[in-house]
Short mmCIF file of C-alpha atoms and ligand atoms in Angstrom, two decimals:
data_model
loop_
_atom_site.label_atom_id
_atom_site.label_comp_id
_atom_site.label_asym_id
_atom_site.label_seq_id
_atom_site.Cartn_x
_atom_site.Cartn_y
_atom_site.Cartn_z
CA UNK A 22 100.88 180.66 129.70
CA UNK A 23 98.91 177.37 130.86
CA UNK A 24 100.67 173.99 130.56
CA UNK A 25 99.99 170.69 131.11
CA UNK A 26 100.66 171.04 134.56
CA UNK A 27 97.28 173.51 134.53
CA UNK A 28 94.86 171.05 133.62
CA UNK A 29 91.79 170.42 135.86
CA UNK A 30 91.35 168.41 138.67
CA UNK A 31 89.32 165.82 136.83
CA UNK A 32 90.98 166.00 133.69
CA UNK A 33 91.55 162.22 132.61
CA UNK A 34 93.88 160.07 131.38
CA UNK A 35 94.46 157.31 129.39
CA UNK A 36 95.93 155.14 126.25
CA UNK A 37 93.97 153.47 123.36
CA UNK A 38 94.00 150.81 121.17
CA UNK A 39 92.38 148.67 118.76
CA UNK A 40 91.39 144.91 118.81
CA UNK A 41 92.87 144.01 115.28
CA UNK A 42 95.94 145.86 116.17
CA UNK A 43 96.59 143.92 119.62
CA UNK A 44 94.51 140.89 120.05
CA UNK A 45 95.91 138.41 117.50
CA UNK A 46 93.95 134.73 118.05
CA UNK A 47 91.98 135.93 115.01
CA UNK A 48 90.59 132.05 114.76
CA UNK A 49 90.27 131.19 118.17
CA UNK A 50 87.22 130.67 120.80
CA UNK A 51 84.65 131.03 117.91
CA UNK A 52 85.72 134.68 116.20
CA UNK A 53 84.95 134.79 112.55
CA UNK A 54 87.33 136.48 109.57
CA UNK A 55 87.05 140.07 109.34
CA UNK A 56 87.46 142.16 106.23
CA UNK A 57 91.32 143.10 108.07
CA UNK A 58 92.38 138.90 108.15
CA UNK A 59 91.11 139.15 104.43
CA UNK A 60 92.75 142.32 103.47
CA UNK A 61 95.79 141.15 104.87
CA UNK A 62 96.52 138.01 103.61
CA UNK A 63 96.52 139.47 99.50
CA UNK A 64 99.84 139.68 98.41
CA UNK A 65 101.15 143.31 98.60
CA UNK A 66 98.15 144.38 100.89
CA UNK A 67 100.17 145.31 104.00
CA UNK A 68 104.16 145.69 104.41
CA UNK A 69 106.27 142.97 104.35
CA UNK A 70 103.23 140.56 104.33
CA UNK A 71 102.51 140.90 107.67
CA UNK A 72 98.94 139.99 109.28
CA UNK A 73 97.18 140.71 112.68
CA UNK A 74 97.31 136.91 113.64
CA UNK A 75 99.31 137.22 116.39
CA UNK A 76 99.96 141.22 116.86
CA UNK A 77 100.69 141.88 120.57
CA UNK A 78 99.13 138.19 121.71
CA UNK A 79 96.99 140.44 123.83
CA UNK A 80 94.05 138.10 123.83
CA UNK A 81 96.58 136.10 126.04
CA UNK A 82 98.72 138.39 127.56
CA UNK A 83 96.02 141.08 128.46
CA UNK A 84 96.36 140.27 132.13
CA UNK A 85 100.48 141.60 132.12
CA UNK A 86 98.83 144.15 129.89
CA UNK A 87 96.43 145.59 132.07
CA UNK A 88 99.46 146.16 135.06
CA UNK A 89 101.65 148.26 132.75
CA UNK A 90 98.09 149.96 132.51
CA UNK A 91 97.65 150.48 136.33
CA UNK A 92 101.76 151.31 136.95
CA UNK A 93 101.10 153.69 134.20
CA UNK A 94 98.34 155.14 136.60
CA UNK A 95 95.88 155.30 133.81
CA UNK A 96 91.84 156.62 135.21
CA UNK A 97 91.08 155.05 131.41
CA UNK A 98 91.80 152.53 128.85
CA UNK A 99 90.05 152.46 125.46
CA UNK A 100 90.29 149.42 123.47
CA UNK A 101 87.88 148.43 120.78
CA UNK A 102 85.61 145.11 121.17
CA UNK A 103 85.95 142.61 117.85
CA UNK A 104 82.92 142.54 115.96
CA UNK A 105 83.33 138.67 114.87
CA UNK A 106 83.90 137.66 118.17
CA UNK A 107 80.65 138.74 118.89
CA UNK A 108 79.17 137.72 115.91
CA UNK A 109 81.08 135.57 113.53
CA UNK A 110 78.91 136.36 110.77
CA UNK A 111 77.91 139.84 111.74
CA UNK A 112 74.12 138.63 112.38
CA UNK A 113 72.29 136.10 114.73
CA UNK A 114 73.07 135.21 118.36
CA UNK A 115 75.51 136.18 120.40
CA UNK A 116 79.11 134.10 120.40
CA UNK A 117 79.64 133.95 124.27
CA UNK A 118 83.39 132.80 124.37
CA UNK A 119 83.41 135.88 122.33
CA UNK A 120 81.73 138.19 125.32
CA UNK A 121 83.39 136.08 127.67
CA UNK A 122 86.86 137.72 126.48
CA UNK A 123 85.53 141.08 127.15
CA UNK A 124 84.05 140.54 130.44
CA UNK A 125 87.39 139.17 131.47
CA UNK A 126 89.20 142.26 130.25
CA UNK A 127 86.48 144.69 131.68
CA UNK A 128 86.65 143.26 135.14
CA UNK A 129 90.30 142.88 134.97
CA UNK A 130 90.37 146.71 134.20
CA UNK A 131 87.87 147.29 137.07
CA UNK A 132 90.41 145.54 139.55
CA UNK A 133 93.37 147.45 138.19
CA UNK A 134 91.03 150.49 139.59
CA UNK A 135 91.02 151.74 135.62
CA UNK A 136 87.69 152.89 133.56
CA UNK A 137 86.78 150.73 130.58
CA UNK A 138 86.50 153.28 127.12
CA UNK A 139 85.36 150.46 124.20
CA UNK A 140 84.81 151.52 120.89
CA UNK A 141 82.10 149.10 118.67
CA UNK A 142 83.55 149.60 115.56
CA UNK A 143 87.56 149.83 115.08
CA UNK A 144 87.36 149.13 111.32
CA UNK A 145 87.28 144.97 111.46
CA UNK A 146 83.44 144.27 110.11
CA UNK A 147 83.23 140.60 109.55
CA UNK A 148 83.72 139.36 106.47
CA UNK A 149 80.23 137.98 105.98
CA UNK A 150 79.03 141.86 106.22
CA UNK A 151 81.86 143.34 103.73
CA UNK A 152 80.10 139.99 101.54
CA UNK A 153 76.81 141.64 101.63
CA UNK A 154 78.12 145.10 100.28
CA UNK A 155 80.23 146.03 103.36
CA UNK A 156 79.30 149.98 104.49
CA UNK A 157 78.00 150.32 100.85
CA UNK A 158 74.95 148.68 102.31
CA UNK A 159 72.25 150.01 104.46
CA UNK A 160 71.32 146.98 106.04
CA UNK A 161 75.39 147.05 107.86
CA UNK A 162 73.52 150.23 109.63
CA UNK A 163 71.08 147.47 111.51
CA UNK A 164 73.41 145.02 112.35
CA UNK A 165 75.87 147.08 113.68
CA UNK A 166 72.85 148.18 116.14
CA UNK A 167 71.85 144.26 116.61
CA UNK A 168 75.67 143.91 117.62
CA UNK A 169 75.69 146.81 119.83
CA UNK A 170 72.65 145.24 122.11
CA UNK A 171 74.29 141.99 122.44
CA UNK A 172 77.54 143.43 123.53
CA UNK A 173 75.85 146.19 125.73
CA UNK A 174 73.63 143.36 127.21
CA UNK A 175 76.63 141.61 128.27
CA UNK A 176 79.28 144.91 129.75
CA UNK A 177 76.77 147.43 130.04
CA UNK A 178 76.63 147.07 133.96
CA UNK A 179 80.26 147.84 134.37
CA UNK A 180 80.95 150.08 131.76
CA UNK A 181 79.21 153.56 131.49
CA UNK A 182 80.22 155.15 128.38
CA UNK A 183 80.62 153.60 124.73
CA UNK A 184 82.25 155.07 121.68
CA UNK A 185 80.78 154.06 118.38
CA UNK A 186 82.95 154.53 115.26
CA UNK A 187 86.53 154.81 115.09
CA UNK A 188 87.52 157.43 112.08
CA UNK A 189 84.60 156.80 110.02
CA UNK A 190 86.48 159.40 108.31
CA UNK A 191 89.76 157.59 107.63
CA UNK A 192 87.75 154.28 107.20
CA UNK A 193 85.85 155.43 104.07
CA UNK A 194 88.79 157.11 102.63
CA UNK A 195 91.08 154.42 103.23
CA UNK A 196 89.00 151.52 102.96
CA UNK A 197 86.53 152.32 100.06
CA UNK A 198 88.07 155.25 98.08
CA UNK A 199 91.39 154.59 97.32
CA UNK A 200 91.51 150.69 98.74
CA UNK A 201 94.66 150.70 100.79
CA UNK A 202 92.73 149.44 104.00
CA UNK A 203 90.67 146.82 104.44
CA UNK A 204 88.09 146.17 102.71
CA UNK A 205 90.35 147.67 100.09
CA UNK A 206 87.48 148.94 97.31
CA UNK A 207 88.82 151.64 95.37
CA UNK A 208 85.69 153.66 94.83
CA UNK A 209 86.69 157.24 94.84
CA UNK A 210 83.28 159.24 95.44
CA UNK A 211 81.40 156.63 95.07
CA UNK A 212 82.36 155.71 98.52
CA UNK A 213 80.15 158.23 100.04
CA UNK A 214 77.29 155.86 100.61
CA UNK A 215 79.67 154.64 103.76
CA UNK A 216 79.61 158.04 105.04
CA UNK A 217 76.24 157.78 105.71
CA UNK A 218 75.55 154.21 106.37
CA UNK A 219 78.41 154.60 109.09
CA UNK A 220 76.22 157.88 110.86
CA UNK A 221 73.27 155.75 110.49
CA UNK A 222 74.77 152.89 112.46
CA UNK A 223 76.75 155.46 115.02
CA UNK A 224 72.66 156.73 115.26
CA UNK A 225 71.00 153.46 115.74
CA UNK A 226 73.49 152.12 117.98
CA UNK A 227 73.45 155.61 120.09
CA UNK A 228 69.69 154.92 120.27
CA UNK A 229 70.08 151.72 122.10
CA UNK A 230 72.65 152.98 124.27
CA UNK A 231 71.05 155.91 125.32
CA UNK A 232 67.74 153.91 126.01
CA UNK A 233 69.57 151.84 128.37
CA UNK A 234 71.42 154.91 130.10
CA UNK A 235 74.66 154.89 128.87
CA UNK A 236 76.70 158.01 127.46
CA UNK A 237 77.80 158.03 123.83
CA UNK A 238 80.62 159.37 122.09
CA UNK A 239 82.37 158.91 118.44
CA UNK A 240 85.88 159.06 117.38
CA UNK A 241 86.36 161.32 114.74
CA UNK A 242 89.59 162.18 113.19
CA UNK A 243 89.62 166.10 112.80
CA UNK A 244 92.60 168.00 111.57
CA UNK A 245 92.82 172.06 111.04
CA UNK A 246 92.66 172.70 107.02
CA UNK A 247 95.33 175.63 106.12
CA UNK A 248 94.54 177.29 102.52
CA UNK A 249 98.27 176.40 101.02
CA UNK A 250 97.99 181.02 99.71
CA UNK A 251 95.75 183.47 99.45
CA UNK A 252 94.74 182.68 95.80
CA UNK A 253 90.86 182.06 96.01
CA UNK A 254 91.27 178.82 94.51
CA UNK A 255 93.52 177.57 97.01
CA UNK A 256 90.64 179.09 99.91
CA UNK A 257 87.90 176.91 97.55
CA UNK A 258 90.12 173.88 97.81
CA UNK A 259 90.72 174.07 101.88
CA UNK A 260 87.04 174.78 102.12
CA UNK A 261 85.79 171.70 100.29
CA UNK A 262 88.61 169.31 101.92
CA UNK A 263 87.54 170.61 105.44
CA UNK A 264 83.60 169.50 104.34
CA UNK A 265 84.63 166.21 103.32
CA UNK A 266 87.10 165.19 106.09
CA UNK A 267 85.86 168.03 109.02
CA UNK A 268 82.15 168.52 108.39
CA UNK A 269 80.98 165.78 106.83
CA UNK A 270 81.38 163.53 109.96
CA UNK A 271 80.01 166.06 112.55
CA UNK A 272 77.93 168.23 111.26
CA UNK A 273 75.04 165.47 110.68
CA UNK A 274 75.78 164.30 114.51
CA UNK A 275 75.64 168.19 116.06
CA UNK A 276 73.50 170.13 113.17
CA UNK A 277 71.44 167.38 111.82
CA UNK A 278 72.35 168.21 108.74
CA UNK A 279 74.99 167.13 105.76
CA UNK A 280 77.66 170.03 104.56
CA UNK A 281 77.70 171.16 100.86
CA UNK A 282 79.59 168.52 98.50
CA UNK A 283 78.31 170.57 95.79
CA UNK A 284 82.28 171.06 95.16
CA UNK A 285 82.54 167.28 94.51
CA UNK A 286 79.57 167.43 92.44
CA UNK A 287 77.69 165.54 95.41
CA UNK A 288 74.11 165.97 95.58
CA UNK A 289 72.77 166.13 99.35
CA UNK A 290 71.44 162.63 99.05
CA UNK A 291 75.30 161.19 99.19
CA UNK A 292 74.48 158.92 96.47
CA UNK A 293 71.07 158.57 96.67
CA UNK A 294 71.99 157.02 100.48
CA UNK A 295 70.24 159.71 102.92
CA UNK A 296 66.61 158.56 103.12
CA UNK A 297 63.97 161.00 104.98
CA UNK A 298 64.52 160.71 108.79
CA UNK A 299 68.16 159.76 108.52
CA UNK A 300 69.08 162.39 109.81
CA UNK A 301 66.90 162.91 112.41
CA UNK A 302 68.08 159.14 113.66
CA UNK A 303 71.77 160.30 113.52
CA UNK A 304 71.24 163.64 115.32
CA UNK A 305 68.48 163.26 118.05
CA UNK A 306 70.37 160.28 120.16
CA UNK A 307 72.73 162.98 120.76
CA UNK A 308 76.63 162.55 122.07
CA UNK A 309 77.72 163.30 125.84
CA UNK A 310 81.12 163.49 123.93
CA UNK A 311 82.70 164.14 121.20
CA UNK A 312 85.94 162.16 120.92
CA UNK A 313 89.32 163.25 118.94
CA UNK A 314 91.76 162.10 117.39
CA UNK A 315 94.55 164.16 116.79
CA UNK A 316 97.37 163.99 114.72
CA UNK A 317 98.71 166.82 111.96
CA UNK A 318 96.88 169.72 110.18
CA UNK A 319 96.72 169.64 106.80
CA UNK A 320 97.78 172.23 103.87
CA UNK A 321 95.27 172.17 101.28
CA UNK A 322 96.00 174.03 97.43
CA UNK A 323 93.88 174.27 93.91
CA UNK A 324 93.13 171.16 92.15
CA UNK A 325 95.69 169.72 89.81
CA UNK A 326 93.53 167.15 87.97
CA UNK A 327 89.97 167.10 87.13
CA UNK A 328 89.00 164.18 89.76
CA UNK A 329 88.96 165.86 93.00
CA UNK A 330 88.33 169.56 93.85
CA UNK A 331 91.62 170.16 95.83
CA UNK A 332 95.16 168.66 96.15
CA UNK A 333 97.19 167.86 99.18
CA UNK A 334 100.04 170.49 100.02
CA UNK A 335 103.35 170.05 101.63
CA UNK A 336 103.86 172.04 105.40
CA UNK A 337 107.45 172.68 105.08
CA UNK A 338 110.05 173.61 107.70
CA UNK A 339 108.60 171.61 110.74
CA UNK A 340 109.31 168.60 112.74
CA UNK A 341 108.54 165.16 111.01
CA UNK A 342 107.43 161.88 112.72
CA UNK A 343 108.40 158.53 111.84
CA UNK A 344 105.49 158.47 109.27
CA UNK A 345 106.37 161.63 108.03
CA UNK A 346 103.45 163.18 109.72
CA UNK A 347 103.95 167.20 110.65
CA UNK A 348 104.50 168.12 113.81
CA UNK A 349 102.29 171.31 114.65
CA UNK A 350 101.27 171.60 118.33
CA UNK A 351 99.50 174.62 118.29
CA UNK A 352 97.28 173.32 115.40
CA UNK A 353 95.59 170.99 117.70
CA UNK A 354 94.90 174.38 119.70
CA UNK A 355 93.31 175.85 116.70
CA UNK A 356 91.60 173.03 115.56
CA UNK A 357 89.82 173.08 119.56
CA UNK A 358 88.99 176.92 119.57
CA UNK A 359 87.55 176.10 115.99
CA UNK A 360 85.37 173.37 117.22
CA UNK A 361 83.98 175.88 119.63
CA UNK A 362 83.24 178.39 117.23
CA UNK A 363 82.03 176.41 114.30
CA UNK A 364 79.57 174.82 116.56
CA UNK A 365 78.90 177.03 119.56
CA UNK A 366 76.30 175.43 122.21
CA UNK A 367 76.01 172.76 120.23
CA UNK A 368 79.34 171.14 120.58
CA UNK A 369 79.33 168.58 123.46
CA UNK A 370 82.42 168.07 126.00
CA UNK A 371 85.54 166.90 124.30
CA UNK A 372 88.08 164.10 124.72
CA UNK A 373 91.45 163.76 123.19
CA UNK A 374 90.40 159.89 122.06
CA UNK A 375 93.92 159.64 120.43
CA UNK A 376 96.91 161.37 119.46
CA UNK A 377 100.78 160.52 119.89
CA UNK A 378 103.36 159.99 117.19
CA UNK A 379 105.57 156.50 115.12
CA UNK A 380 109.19 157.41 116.06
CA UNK A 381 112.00 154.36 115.04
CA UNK A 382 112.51 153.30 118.41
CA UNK A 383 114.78 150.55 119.26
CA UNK A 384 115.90 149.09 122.50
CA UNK A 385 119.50 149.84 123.74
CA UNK A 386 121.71 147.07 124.27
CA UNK A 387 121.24 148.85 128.27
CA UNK A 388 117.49 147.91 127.54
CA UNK A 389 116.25 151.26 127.38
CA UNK A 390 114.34 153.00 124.58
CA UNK A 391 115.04 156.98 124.57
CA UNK A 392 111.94 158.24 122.66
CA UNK A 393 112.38 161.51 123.39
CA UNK A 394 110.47 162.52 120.21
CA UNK A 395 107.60 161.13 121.05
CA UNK A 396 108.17 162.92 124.79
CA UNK A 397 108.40 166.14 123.17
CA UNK A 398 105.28 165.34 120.92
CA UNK A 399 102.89 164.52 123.62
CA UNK A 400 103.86 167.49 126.24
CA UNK A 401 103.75 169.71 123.14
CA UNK A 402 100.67 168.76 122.34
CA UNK A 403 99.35 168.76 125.90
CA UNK A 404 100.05 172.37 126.60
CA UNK A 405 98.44 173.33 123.44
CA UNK A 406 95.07 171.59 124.86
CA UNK A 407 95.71 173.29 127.99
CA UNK A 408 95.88 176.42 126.44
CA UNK A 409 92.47 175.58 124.52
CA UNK A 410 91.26 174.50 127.72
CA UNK A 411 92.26 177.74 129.64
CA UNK A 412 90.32 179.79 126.54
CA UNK A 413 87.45 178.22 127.44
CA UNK A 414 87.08 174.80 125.54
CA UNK A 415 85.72 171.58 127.63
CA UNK A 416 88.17 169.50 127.54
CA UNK A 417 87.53 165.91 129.23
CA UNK A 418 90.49 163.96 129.08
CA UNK A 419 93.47 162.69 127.09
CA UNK A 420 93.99 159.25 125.97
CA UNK A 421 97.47 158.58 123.84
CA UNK A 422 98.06 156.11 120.75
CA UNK A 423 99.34 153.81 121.49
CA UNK A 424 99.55 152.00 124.67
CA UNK A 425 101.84 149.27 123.17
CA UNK A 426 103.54 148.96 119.70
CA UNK A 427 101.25 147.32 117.24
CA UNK A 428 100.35 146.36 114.01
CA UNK A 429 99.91 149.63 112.45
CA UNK A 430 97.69 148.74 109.47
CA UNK A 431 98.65 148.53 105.79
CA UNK A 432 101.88 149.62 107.81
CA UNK A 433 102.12 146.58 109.56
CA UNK A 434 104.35 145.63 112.64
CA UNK A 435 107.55 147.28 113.92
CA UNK A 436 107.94 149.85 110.81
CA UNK A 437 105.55 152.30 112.66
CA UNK A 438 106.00 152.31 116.32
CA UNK A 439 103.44 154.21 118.46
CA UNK A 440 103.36 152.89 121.73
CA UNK A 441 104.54 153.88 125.24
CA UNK A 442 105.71 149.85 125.11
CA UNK A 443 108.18 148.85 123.19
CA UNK A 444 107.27 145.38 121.89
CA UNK A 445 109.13 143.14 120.41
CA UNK A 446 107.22 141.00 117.67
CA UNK A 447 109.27 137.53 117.60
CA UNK A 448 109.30 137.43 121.17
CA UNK A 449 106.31 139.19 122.72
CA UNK A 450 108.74 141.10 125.06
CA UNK A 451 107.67 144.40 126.62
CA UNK A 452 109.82 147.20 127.57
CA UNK A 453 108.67 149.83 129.14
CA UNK A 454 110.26 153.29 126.65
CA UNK A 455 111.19 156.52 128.48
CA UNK A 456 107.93 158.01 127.25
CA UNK A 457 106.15 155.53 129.36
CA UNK A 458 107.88 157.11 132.24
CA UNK A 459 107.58 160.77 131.45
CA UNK A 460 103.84 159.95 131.17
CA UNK A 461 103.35 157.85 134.26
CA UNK A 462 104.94 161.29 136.17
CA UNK A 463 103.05 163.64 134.61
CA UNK A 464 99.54 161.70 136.10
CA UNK A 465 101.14 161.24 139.52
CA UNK A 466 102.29 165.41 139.70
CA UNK A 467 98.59 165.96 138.45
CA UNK A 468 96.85 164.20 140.57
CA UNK A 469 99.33 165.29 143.87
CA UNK A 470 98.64 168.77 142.65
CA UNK A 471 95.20 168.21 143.42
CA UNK A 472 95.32 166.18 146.27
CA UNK A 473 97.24 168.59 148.66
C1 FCB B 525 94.43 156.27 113.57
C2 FCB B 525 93.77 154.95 113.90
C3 FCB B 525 94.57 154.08 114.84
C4 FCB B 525 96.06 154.15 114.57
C5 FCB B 525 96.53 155.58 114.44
C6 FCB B 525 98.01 155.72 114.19
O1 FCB B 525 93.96 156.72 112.33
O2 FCB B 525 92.51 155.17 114.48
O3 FCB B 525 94.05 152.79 114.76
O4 FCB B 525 96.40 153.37 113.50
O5 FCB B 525 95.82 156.22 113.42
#
């Protein structure tokens, strides 16, 4: 059987994170409030109160940052650039203390001999957008393109591929439906508008990248959807959950076309949203990739209640992480030999964009942090994608979450570790956990492999 070990001689890797989860200096050198400084500072929002001011003081520290990065022996880095930086108002001219922070990262990156991955969107609009009707509003679509210019303007000579959206997904869901993210709107359906305004921008933005020669990819969040019987209704429920959180956010990008909602008693028109052409502007840029995030498959059964056309199931009788999260390796298998065959020629190259696991990890008085969980989750997880890979699926690369600990959203900081990097959050300290380790081996025995 094919293991990690078996992966291909360009097969790339890397670590991810996001600017509201790291940067902290959420008022300095010009960057405006996003919807996440909002969100976070009503009472109750997040756990324990806590806020992304300060996070991982990477906006200072990025520097000792970047050299765990290159003793890690990382080809890539994703990170996502701050929308108010850029824009402190999500419109007008570009902030350039704002783009001067990224061009300092990016050629710091370049130095340590590692690829630059951004993402445009990691969920922290500016608040002057979420003002104007957030996502619910069309016009976010145009901005979000305006932005993309002004930051591709700026990096696009030194960086050669872009992700759009983070989760689009988990943002609408989270952040619009049932209001435990930011901007914390608890719209249920009537969400779906940000479905679409959120392809539109991915489209228009793709557009400007592609025009100026850069490859495009998108983060979605994909998970396998397992019928909880074989009880028709439980089939119906799976199959209307996978259209919502599978379909909806791929098949307008690779078929041009939305799935059927008719189970949520959504029309076609997501709300009256989807305007003629949309859909032609979210499909014809195209994506050289088609990025992943990967965490736990999900158990779908009947409906309980008249609100939503299926219910959430338990997977019993398997590992659990910190977050409670199932532990399935061979799911993210599945859910890569499903890719292929739901979308045949038309699915582009893959990369892993995320995936890794919280575990409660603490520091030894000895100053070490055995994560062994979180060892076991990743290699698991690698030889399933190795075993997708040697079945025939393009797989790219493989970048884990999280590089660091971080502020892990309505989760906050230190509750939910995810990081290969322990950090400490009173005193900024990094230490380096065994998974950090394990990792940095497995890239130097890959690349050896290949270089004898
Ligand atoms: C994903 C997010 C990422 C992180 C992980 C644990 O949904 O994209 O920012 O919070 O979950």
């Amino acid at each position: 059987m094919p293991t990690r070990f078996d992966l291909p001689a360009d097969f790339r890797w890397g670590a991810s994170t996001a600017a509201y989860q790291i940067e902290g200096a959420v008022d300095e050198d010009g960057r405006g409030p996003s919807v996440w400084d909002v969100f976070a500072a009503r009472p109750g929002a997040v756990r324990d109160g806590h806020t992304g001011r300060t996070a991982c003081d990477h906006y200072h520290r990025y520097a000792e940052d970047i050299a765990l990065m290159r003793e890690l022996g990382l080809d890539g880095y994703r990170f996502s650039i701050a929308w108010p930086r850029i824009q402190p108002t999500g419109a007008g001219p570009a902030n350039p203390a704002g783009l001067a922070f990224y061009d300092r990262l990016v050629d710091a990156l370049l130095a340590a001999g590692i690829t630059p991955l951004p993402t445009l969107f990691h969920w922290d609009l500016p608040q002057a957008l979420e003002d104007g009707g957030g996502w619910l509003a069309r016009d976010t679509a145009y901005r979000f393109a305006e932005y993309t210019e002004h930051v591709v303007d700026r990096l696009g000579d030194r960086v050669p591929a872009w992700i759009t959206l983070n989760e689009p997904f988990v943002h609408m869901v989270f952040g619009y439906a049932l209001g435990t993210h930011a901007p914390g709107r608890t719209l249920m359906l009537e969400a779906l508008p940000v479905a679409h305004h959120q392809l539109l921008g991915h489209g228009l933005a793709a557009a400007v990248l592609r025009e100026r020669g850069h490859q495009v990819l998108i983060a979605n969040n994909l998970t396998p959807v397992w019928p909880a019987g074989d009880d028709p209704a439980d089939v119906a429920a799976a199959a209307a959950y996978d259209a919502l959180h599978n379909r909806l956010f791929t098949d307008p990008l690779l078929l041009g076309r939305y799935p059927d909602l008719s189970a949520f008693g959504v029309a076609e028109d997501l709300g009256g949203s989807v305007r003629p052409g949309d859909l032609k502007l979210i499909s014809a840029p195209g994506l050289d990739g088609l990025g992943l995030n990967f965490y736990n498959p999900t158990r779908i059964a009947a409906p309980i209640g008249p609100e939503l056309p299926f219910t959430e199931a338990e997977i019993a009788d398997v590992p659990r992480t910190a977050f409670g999260w199932p532990v399935v390796p061979d799911s993210l298998r599945e859910l890569l030999l499903g890719l292929r065959e739901r979308y045949g020629d038309a699915l582009p190259p893959i990369t892993i964009t995320e995936n890794g696991c919280s575990v409660e990890d603490r520091v030894a008085p000895d100053g070490t942090v055995d994560d062994r969980f979180r060892i076991d989750y990743m290699a698991s997880h690698l030889d399933a994608l190795a075993e997708a890979v040697a079945q025939g699926v393009d797989v790219r690369g493989y970048y884990t979450w999280s590089l660091i600990d971080n502020f892990e959203w309505a989760e906050g900081l230190g509750r939910q570790r995810f990081g290969l990097v322990h950090v400490d959050f009173e005193t900024q300290r990094r230490t380096l956990k065994a998974s950090y380790a394990w990792y940095r081996d497995l890239i130097a025995v890959h690349r050896k492999r290949f270089r004898s």
